[in-house]
Protein backbone atom coordinates (compact mmCIF):
# COMPACT_ATOMS: atom_id res chain seq x y z
CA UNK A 1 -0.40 46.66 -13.77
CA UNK A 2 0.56 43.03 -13.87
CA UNK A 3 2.70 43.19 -11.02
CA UNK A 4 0.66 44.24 -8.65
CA UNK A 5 -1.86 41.32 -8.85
CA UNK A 6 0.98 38.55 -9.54
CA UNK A 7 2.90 39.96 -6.02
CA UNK A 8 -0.88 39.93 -4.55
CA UNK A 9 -0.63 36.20 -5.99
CA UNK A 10 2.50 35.24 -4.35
CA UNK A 11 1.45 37.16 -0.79
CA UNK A 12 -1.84 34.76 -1.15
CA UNK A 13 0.08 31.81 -1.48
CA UNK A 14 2.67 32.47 1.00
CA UNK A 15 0.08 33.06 2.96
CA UNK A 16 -1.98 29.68 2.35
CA UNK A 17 1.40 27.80 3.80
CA UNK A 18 1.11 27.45 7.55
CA UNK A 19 3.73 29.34 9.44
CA UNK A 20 7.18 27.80 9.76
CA UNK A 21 6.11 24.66 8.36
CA UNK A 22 8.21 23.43 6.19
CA UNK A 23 5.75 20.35 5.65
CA UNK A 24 2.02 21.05 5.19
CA UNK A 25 -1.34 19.16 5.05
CA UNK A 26 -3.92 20.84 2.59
CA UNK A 27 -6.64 20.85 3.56
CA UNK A 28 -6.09 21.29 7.14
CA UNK A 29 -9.53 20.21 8.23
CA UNK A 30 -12.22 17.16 7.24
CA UNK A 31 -15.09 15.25 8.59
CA UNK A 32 -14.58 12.46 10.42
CA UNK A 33 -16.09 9.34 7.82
CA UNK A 34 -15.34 11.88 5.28
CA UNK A 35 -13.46 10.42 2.17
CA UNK A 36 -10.96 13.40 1.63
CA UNK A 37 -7.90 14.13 -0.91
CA UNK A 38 -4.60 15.52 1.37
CA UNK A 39 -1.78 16.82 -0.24
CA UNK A 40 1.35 16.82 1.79
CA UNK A 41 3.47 20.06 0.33
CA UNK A 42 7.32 19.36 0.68
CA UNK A 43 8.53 23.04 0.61
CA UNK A 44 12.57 22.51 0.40
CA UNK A 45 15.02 19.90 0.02
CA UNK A 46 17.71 18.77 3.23
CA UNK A 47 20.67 21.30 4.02
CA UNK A 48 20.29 22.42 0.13
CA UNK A 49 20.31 19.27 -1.38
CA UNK A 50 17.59 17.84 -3.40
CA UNK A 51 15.04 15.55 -2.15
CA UNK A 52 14.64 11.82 -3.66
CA UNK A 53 12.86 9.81 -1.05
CA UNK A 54 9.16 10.54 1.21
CA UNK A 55 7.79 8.31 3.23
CA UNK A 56 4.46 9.18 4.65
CA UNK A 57 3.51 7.22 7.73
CA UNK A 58 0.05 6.96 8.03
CA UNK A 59 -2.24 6.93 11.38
CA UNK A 60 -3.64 3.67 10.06
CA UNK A 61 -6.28 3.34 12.32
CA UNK A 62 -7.93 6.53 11.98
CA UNK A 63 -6.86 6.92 7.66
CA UNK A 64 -8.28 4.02 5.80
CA UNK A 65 -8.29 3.27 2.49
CA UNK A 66 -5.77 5.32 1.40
CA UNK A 67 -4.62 5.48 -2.12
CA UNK A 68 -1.61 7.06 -3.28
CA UNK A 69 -1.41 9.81 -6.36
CA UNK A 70 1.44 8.48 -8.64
CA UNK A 71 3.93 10.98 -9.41
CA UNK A 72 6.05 10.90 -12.78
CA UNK A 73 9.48 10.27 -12.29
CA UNK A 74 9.02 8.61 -8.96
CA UNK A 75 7.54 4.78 -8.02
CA UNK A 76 5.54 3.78 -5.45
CA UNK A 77 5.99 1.28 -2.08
CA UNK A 78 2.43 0.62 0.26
CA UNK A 79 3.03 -1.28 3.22
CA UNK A 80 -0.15 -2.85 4.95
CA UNK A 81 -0.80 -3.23 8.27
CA UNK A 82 -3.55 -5.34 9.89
CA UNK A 83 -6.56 -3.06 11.52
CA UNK A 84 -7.82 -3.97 15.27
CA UNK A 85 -10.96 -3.12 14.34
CA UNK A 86 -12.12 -4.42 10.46
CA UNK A 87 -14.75 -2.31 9.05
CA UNK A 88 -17.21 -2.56 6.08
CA UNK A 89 -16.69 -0.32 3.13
CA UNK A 90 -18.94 -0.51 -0.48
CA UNK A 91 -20.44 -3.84 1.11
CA UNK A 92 -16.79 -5.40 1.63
CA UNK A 93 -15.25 -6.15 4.25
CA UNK A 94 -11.62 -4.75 4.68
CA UNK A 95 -9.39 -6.22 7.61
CA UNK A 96 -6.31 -4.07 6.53
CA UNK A 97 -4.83 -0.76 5.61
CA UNK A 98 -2.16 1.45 4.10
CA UNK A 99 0.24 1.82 6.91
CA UNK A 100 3.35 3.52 4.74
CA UNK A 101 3.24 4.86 1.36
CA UNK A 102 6.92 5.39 -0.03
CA UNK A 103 7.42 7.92 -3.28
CA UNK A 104 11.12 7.12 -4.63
CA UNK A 105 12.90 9.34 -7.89
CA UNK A 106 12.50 12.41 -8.59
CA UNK A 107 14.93 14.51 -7.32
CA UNK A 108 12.58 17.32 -6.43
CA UNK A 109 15.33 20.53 -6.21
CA UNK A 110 15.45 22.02 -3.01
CA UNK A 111 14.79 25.45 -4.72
CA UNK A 112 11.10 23.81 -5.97
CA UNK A 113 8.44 22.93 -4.06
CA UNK A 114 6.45 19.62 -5.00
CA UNK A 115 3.24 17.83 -3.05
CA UNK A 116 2.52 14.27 -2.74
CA UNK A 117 -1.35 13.58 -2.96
CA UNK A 118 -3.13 10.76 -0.99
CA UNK A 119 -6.67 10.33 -1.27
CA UNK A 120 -8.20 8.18 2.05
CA UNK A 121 -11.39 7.97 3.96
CA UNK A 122 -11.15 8.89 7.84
CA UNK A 123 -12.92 6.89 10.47
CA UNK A 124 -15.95 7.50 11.66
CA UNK A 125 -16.24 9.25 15.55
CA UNK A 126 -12.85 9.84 15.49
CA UNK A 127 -12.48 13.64 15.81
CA UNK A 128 -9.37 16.01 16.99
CA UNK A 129 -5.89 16.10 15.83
CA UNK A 130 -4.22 13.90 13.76
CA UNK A 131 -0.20 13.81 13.23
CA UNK A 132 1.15 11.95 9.87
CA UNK A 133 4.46 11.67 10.15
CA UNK A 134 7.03 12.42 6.98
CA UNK A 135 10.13 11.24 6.16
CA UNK A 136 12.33 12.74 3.42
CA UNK A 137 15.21 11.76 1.95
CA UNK A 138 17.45 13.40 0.21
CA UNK A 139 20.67 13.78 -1.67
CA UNK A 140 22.86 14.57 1.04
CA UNK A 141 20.90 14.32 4.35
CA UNK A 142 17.31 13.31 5.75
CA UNK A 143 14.65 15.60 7.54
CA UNK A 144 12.31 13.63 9.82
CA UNK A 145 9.10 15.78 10.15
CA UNK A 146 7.67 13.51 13.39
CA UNK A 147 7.79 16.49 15.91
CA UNK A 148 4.91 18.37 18.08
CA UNK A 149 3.13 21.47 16.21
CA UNK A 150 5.65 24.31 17.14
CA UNK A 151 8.56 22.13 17.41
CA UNK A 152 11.86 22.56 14.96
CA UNK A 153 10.74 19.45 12.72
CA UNK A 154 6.83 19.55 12.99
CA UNK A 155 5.10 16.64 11.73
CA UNK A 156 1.73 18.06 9.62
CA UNK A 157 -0.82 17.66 11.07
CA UNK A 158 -5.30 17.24 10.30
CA UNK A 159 -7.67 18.63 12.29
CA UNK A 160 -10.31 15.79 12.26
CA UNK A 161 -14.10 17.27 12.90
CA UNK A 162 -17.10 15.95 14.47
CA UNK A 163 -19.28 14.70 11.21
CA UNK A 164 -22.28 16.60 11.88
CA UNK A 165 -19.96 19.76 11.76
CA UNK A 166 -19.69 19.76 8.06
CA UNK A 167 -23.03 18.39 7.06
CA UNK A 168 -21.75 16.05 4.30
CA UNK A 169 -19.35 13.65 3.68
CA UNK A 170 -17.20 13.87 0.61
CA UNK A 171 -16.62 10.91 -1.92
């Protein structure tokens, strides 16, 4: 009897994984203003090789504040860029934002899968699509997840919704 629910387990979880992505954004959707947690699920390595680089480049104008999960075994890189339009967050004003957030070590084999956890707040009105791009390096090779949804190398992507569609921002 344990089989069947551990192969319903793996069909779930195959399932959860967007088609032919082989980078993902979980969740898929938030509230714009929402503060949110994404996880950006790395699925294989380059050409079979292990991966030991990620660069996440962030939309900076529509992700703010974003804070990066450390991962053992790997150290962290933030580049800042300066925002065109400041804003005011916990009665501070903040003129600047994560642009880049670099994850170096590992190497995550390309048999394992691995995510890299961000947690951000998006900006406020600002609702539709939005593309992160991803960068991974690896042993022998690079992928460059930058591309259109349905393209070879698609970048992951958020669905951004109108605030009053979820009725509550998370913190």
């Amino acid at each position: 009897m344990m089989k069947i629910p551990m192969c319903g387990a793996a069909v779930l979880a195959a399932l959860a994984l967007p088609a032919q992505a082989h980078v993902s954004v979980t969740p898929v959707s938030a509230p714009a203003g929402g503060h949110v947690r994404l996880a950006f699920g790395v699925t294989h390595g380059c050409q079979g090789s292990a991966t030991t680089e990620v660069i996440l480049r962030l939309p900076h104008e529509r992700v703010l504040n974003a804070r990066p999960m450390p991962k053992p075994g790997w150290t962290l890189e933030i580049e800042r860029r300066v925002l065109a339009a400041p804003y005011e967050l916990h009665g501070r004003r903040v003129a600047d934002s994560v642009a880049e957030i670099r994850w170096r070590g590992g190497p995550l084999p390309n048999a394992h899968y691995d995510e890299f956890v961000i947690a951000a707040k998006l900006a406020d009105g600002a609702a539709g699509p939005v593309a992160f791009e991803l960068l991974q390096q690896c042993e022998r090779g690079r992928n460059e997840w930058v591309g259109a949804p349905g393209s070879e190398s698609p970048a992951p992507v958020l669905n951004v919704e109108p605030a009053a569609a979820s009725g509550h921002h998370g913190h």
